[in-house]
Amino acid sequence: MTDAKNLRIVSLIPSATEIVALLGLTDALVGRSHECDYPPEIQDRPACTQARLNSSKPSAQIHQDVTYLLQNALSIYEIKLDLLEKLQPTHILTQDQCDVCAVSLSEVEKAVAQLTHTQPQIISLKPNLLEDVWADIQNVAEAMAVGIPTSLSDLQSRVKICEQKTQPSFDTKRPTVACIEWTDPLMAGGNWIPELVKLAGGQPLVGVPGQPAPQLQWESLVTANPDVIVFMPCGFDLNRTRQEATILAQRPEWQNLQAVKTGKVYITDGNSYFNRPGPRLADSVEILAEILHPETVQYGYKGKAWEIL
């Protein structure tokens, strides 16, 4: 096992950076990805990756650019090999789940093979469900030879409490919920998102727990006619999400949707919460609970993590 004092960690995915912080290893973090921005104190660490994408483009254009890069076997992200060599990490945290979300495992392996001064241990995360995230926290702790923090059981307790508070009684039904992970093309929330909706007392209309985000036909959304619509586009903050949702709201059938008629359309900061399979998924469950059951739970996220469209 590695001596914790000698750890030099490079995290190439935001969720892993948050796990490092949860484990009390922020001081050992010597490098991060260009998207790692939380907790705030890690932002002075050098960014070891850069994107070949312009994320300020419209959603449809971003999707086209991603498709082009992947079809041509090009990585969406570049690793700064010279910087990695200079940092001499003992561990590199990456992911093997989504080539669109962050640098891929194969790219990291390729980069590490070219390093001459160090041979870091690669820890690859591939969470599809909430229990996988908890397991990732434990696995990273073990790899770093540190104890499992009590904060992990605190996160699990918060989710359990939220689930207990929001479960419907015999005479009430769960509101049907459509979570929108991308607007053009339209995609529903996948992987852990349907699970979070259930834990928060809702019924996910689209998406299978543990499976990638499915494409969603506009006509299917209209036919399903959800009670609640929650926007959580991948990588977008609250302001950008409002822009995307406002564009979708111009569709002709929009005003006829049940969620629109009852004022139950919401925007969230997906980039900080729902898109990151890390410690703040506990916050994400609480955010959904606050949205779906305002009469039962109030956590104080409104205006910071979510707003009404």
C-alpha positions as CSV (number, residue, x, y, z in Angstrom):
1,M,0.0,0.0,0.0
2,T,1.1,3.6,-0.7
3,D,2.1,5.9,2.2
4,A,-0.6,8.6,2.2
5,K,2.0,11.2,2.8
6,N,3.7,10.4,-0.5
7,L,0.5,10.5,-2.6
8,R,0.5,12.6,-5.7
9,I,-2.9,12.4,-7.3
10,V,-4.0,13.5,-10.7
11,S,-7.8,13.4,-11.2
12,L,-9.1,13.6,-14.8
13,I,-12.8,13.6,-14.0
14,P,-14.7,16.1,-11.7
15,S,-16.6,13.4,-9.8
16,A,-13.3,11.7,-8.8
17,T,-11.9,15.1,-7.7
18,E,-14.9,15.4,-5.4
19,I,-14.2,11.9,-4.0
20,V,-10.6,12.8,-3.4
21,A,-11.8,15.8,-1.4
22,L,-14.3,13.7,0.6
23,L,-11.4,11.4,1.6
24,G,-9.5,14.4,2.9
25,L,-6.8,14.1,0.2
26,T,-7.2,17.6,-1.3
27,D,-3.6,18.4,-0.4
28,A,-2.3,15.4,-2.3
29,L,-4.1,16.5,-5.5
30,V,-1.4,17.8,-7.8
31,G,-3.3,18.0,-11.1
32,R,-6.9,17.9,-12.4
33,S,-9.0,18.0,-15.5
34,H,-10.0,21.3,-17.2
35,E,-13.5,20.7,-15.9
36,C,-12.7,20.0,-12.3
37,D,-14.1,23.0,-10.4
38,Y,-15.2,21.6,-7.0
39,P,-14.4,22.0,-4.2
40,P,-13.2,25.6,-5.0
41,E,-9.8,25.2,-3.4
42,I,-8.7,22.7,-6.1
43,Q,-9.0,25.3,-8.9
44,D,-5.4,26.4,-8.5
45,R,-4.1,22.9,-9.5
46,P,-2.9,22.7,-13.1
47,A,-5.3,21.4,-15.7
48,C,-3.9,18.2,-17.3
49,T,-6.6,18.0,-20.1
50,Q,-8.2,20.2,-22.7
51,A,-11.2,19.8,-24.9
52,R,-11.3,19.7,-28.7
53,L,-14.9,21.0,-28.4
54,N,-16.4,24.4,-28.0
55,S,-19.0,24.0,-25.4
56,S,-20.5,27.5,-26.0
57,K,-22.0,26.3,-29.3
58,P,-25.6,25.4,-29.6
59,S,-26.5,21.9,-28.4
60,A,-27.1,20.5,-31.9
61,Q,-23.7,21.7,-33.0
62,I,-22.0,20.2,-29.9
63,H,-23.7,16.9,-30.7
64,Q,-22.5,17.0,-34.3
65,D,-18.9,17.8,-33.2
66,V,-18.9,15.0,-30.7
67,T,-20.3,12.5,-33.3
68,Y,-17.7,13.6,-35.8
69,L,-14.8,13.1,-33.4
70,L,-16.0,9.7,-32.2
71,Q,-16.7,8.5,-35.8
72,N,-13.2,9.4,-36.8
73,A,-11.8,7.6,-33.8
74,L,-10.6,10.9,-32.3
75,S,-10.6,11.6,-28.6
76,I,-12.8,14.6,-27.5
77,Y,-10.2,15.5,-24.9
78,E,-6.4,15.8,-25.0
79,I,-4.0,14.9,-22.2
80,K,-1.1,17.3,-21.6
81,L,1.6,14.7,-21.6
82,D,4.4,17.1,-20.7
83,L,2.5,18.4,-17.7
84,L,1.7,14.8,-16.6
85,E,5.4,14.0,-16.8
86,K,6.3,17.0,-14.8
87,L,3.8,16.3,-12.0
88,Q,5.0,12.7,-11.5
89,P,1.7,11.4,-10.1
90,T,1.5,8.2,-8.0
91,H,-2.2,7.7,-9.0
92,I,-4.4,8.9,-11.9
93,L,-8.1,8.8,-11.5
94,T,-10.2,8.5,-14.7
95,Q,-13.3,6.8,-16.0
96,D,-14.4,4.0,-18.4
97,Q,-18.0,5.0,-18.8
98,C,-18.6,7.8,-21.3
99,D,-16.1,9.1,-23.9
100,V,-18.2,12.3,-24.1
101,C,-18.0,13.1,-20.4
102,A,-14.3,12.9,-19.8
103,V,-11.0,11.6,-21.1
104,S,-11.3,7.8,-21.8
105,L,-9.4,5.0,-20.0
106,S,-7.6,4.0,-23.2
107,E,-6.3,7.6,-23.7
108,V,-5.0,7.6,-20.1
109,E,-3.3,4.2,-20.6
110,K,-1.7,5.4,-23.8
111,A,-0.4,8.5,-22.0
112,V,0.9,6.6,-19.0
113,A,2.8,4.3,-21.3
114,Q,4.7,7.3,-22.7
115,L,5.8,8.5,-19.2
116,T,9.5,8.0,-18.5
117,H,9.9,9.2,-14.9
118,T,6.9,7.6,-13.2
119,Q,4.4,4.7,-13.6
120,P,1.3,5.8,-11.8
121,Q,-1.5,3.5,-10.8
122,I,-4.6,4.1,-12.9
123,I,-7.9,3.9,-11.0
124,S,-10.8,3.8,-13.4
125,L,-14.3,4.5,-12.2
126,K,-17.4,3.2,-14.0
127,P,-20.5,4.0,-11.9
128,N,-23.9,3.3,-13.4
129,L,-26.0,3.3,-10.2
130,L,-25.8,5.0,-6.8
131,E,-24.4,1.9,-5.1
132,D,-21.5,2.0,-7.7
133,V,-20.7,5.5,-6.6
134,W,-20.5,4.5,-2.9
135,A,-18.3,1.5,-4.0
136,D,-16.1,3.9,-6.0
137,I,-15.5,6.0,-2.9
138,Q,-14.5,2.9,-0.9
139,N,-12.3,1.6,-3.8
140,V,-10.4,4.9,-4.1
141,A,-10.0,5.0,-0.3
142,E,-8.5,1.5,-0.4
143,A,-6.2,2.4,-3.3
144,M,-4.9,5.4,-1.5
145,A,-4.5,3.5,1.8
146,V,-6.8,5.8,3.8
147,G,-9.8,4.9,5.9
148,I,-13.4,5.0,4.7
149,P,-14.7,8.4,6.0
150,T,-17.8,8.7,8.2
151,S,-18.9,11.2,5.6
152,L,-19.7,8.3,3.3
153,S,-22.3,6.8,5.7
154,D,-23.6,10.4,6.2
155,L,-24.3,10.6,2.5
156,Q,-26.0,7.2,2.5
157,S,-28.1,8.3,5.5
158,R,-29.2,11.5,3.8
159,V,-30.4,9.5,0.8
160,K,-32.3,7.1,3.0
161,I,-33.9,9.9,5.0
162,C,-35.0,11.6,1.8
163,E,-36.5,8.3,0.5
164,Q,-38.4,7.9,3.7
165,K,-39.8,11.4,3.7
166,T,-41.0,11.3,0.1
167,Q,-42.6,7.9,-0.3
168,P,-46.2,8.2,-1.3
169,S,-49.0,7.0,1.0
170,F,-51.6,4.5,-0.1
171,D,-53.9,7.1,-1.5
172,T,-51.4,9.1,-3.4
173,K,-49.4,8.2,-6.5
174,R,-45.9,9.2,-7.5
175,P,-45.7,12.2,-10.0
176,T,-44.4,11.1,-13.3
177,V,-41.1,12.8,-14.2
178,A,-39.2,13.4,-17.4
179,C,-35.6,14.3,-16.9
180,I,-34.0,16.0,-19.9
181,E,-30.3,15.4,-20.2
182,W,-29.8,17.0,-23.6
183,T,-32.2,19.1,-25.7
184,D,-31.0,18.7,-29.3
185,P,-31.2,15.9,-30.0
186,L,-33.6,15.3,-27.1
187,M,-32.2,12.8,-24.6
188,A,-33.6,11.6,-21.3
189,G,-31.6,11.0,-18.1
190,G,-30.0,7.6,-17.9
191,N,-27.8,5.6,-15.5
192,W,-28.4,6.7,-11.9
193,I,-31.0,9.4,-12.8
194,P,-34.1,7.2,-12.9
195,E,-33.0,5.7,-9.6
196,L,-32.6,9.2,-8.0
197,V,-36.1,10.1,-9.2
198,K,-37.5,7.1,-7.4
199,L,-35.6,7.8,-4.3
200,A,-37.0,11.3,-4.3
201,G,-40.6,10.0,-4.6
202,G,-41.2,10.3,-8.3
203,Q,-41.9,7.9,-11.2
204,P,-39.3,8.2,-14.0
205,L,-41.1,8.1,-17.3
206,V,-38.1,7.4,-19.5
207,G,-34.8,5.7,-18.9
208,V,-33.7,2.4,-17.3
209,P,-31.6,2.5,-14.1
210,G,-28.0,1.6,-14.9
211,Q,-28.4,2.1,-18.7
212,P,-27.1,5.1,-20.7
213,A,-29.2,8.1,-21.5
214,P,-31.7,7.2,-24.2
215,Q,-32.7,9.4,-27.1
216,L,-36.2,10.7,-26.8
217,Q,-38.6,11.5,-29.6
218,W,-40.4,14.8,-29.1
219,E,-43.7,13.0,-30.0
220,S,-43.0,10.4,-27.3
221,L,-42.6,13.1,-24.7
222,V,-45.9,14.7,-25.8
223,T,-47.6,11.4,-25.6
224,A,-46.2,10.5,-22.2
225,N,-47.3,13.9,-20.9
226,P,-45.3,13.9,-17.6
227,D,-46.5,15.6,-14.5
228,V,-43.1,17.1,-14.0
229,I,-40.2,18.0,-16.4
230,V,-36.7,18.6,-15.0
231,F,-33.9,19.9,-17.2
232,M,-30.4,18.8,-16.3
233,P,-28.3,19.0,-19.5
234,C,-24.9,17.4,-19.3
235,G,-22.2,20.0,-18.5
236,F,-24.5,23.0,-18.3
237,D,-25.0,25.4,-15.3
238,L,-28.3,27.0,-14.3
239,N,-28.1,29.9,-16.8
240,R,-27.1,27.8,-19.7
241,T,-29.8,25.3,-18.9
242,R,-32.4,28.1,-18.9
243,Q,-31.3,29.1,-22.4
244,E,-31.6,25.5,-23.6
245,A,-35.0,24.9,-22.0
246,T,-36.4,28.2,-23.4
247,I,-35.5,27.0,-26.9
248,L,-37.3,23.7,-26.4
249,A,-40.3,25.5,-24.9
250,Q,-40.9,27.1,-28.4
251,R,-42.1,23.8,-29.8
252,P,-45.8,24.0,-30.9
253,E,-47.1,21.3,-28.5
254,W,-45.2,22.6,-25.5
255,Q,-48.1,24.6,-24.0
256,N,-50.4,21.6,-24.0
257,L,-48.1,19.5,-21.8
258,Q,-49.5,18.8,-18.3
259,A,-46.2,19.9,-16.6
260,V,-46.3,23.2,-18.4
261,K,-50.0,23.9,-17.6
262,T,-49.4,23.3,-13.9
263,G,-46.1,25.2,-13.7
264,K,-44.0,22.1,-12.9
265,V,-41.1,22.6,-15.3
266,Y,-37.8,23.0,-13.6
267,I,-34.2,23.8,-14.6
268,T,-31.2,22.5,-12.6
269,D,-27.5,22.9,-12.4
270,G,-26.8,19.5,-14.0
271,N,-23.1,20.1,-14.3
272,S,-22.6,20.5,-10.5
273,Y,-25.1,17.8,-9.4
274,F,-26.9,15.3,-11.6
275,N,-24.2,14.7,-14.2
276,R,-21.4,13.9,-11.7
277,P,-21.4,10.4,-10.2
278,G,-19.8,11.6,-6.9
279,P,-20.7,12.6,-3.4
280,R,-23.1,15.4,-4.5
281,L,-25.5,12.8,-5.9
282,A,-26.9,12.9,-2.3
283,D,-27.6,16.6,-2.9
284,S,-29.2,15.7,-6.2
285,V,-31.7,13.4,-4.5
286,E,-32.5,16.2,-2.1
287,I,-32.9,18.6,-5.0
288,L,-35.4,16.3,-6.7
289,A,-37.3,15.7,-3.5
290,E,-37.5,19.5,-3.0
291,I,-38.9,19.9,-6.5
292,L,-41.3,16.9,-6.4
293,H,-42.5,17.3,-2.8
294,P,-42.2,20.9,-1.7
295,E,-44.9,20.4,0.9
296,T,-42.8,17.7,2.7
297,V,-39.1,18.7,2.3
298,Q,-37.3,22.0,2.1
299,Y,-33.5,21.8,1.9
300,G,-32.7,25.3,0.6
301,Y,-31.5,24.5,-2.8
302,K,-34.0,26.6,-4.7
303,G,-32.4,29.6,-6.5
304,K,-28.9,28.0,-6.2
305,A,-29.3,24.5,-7.7
306,W,-32.7,24.7,-9.3
307,E,-35.4,27.1,-10.4
308,I,-38.8,27.1,-12.0
309,L,-38.6,27.7,-15.7
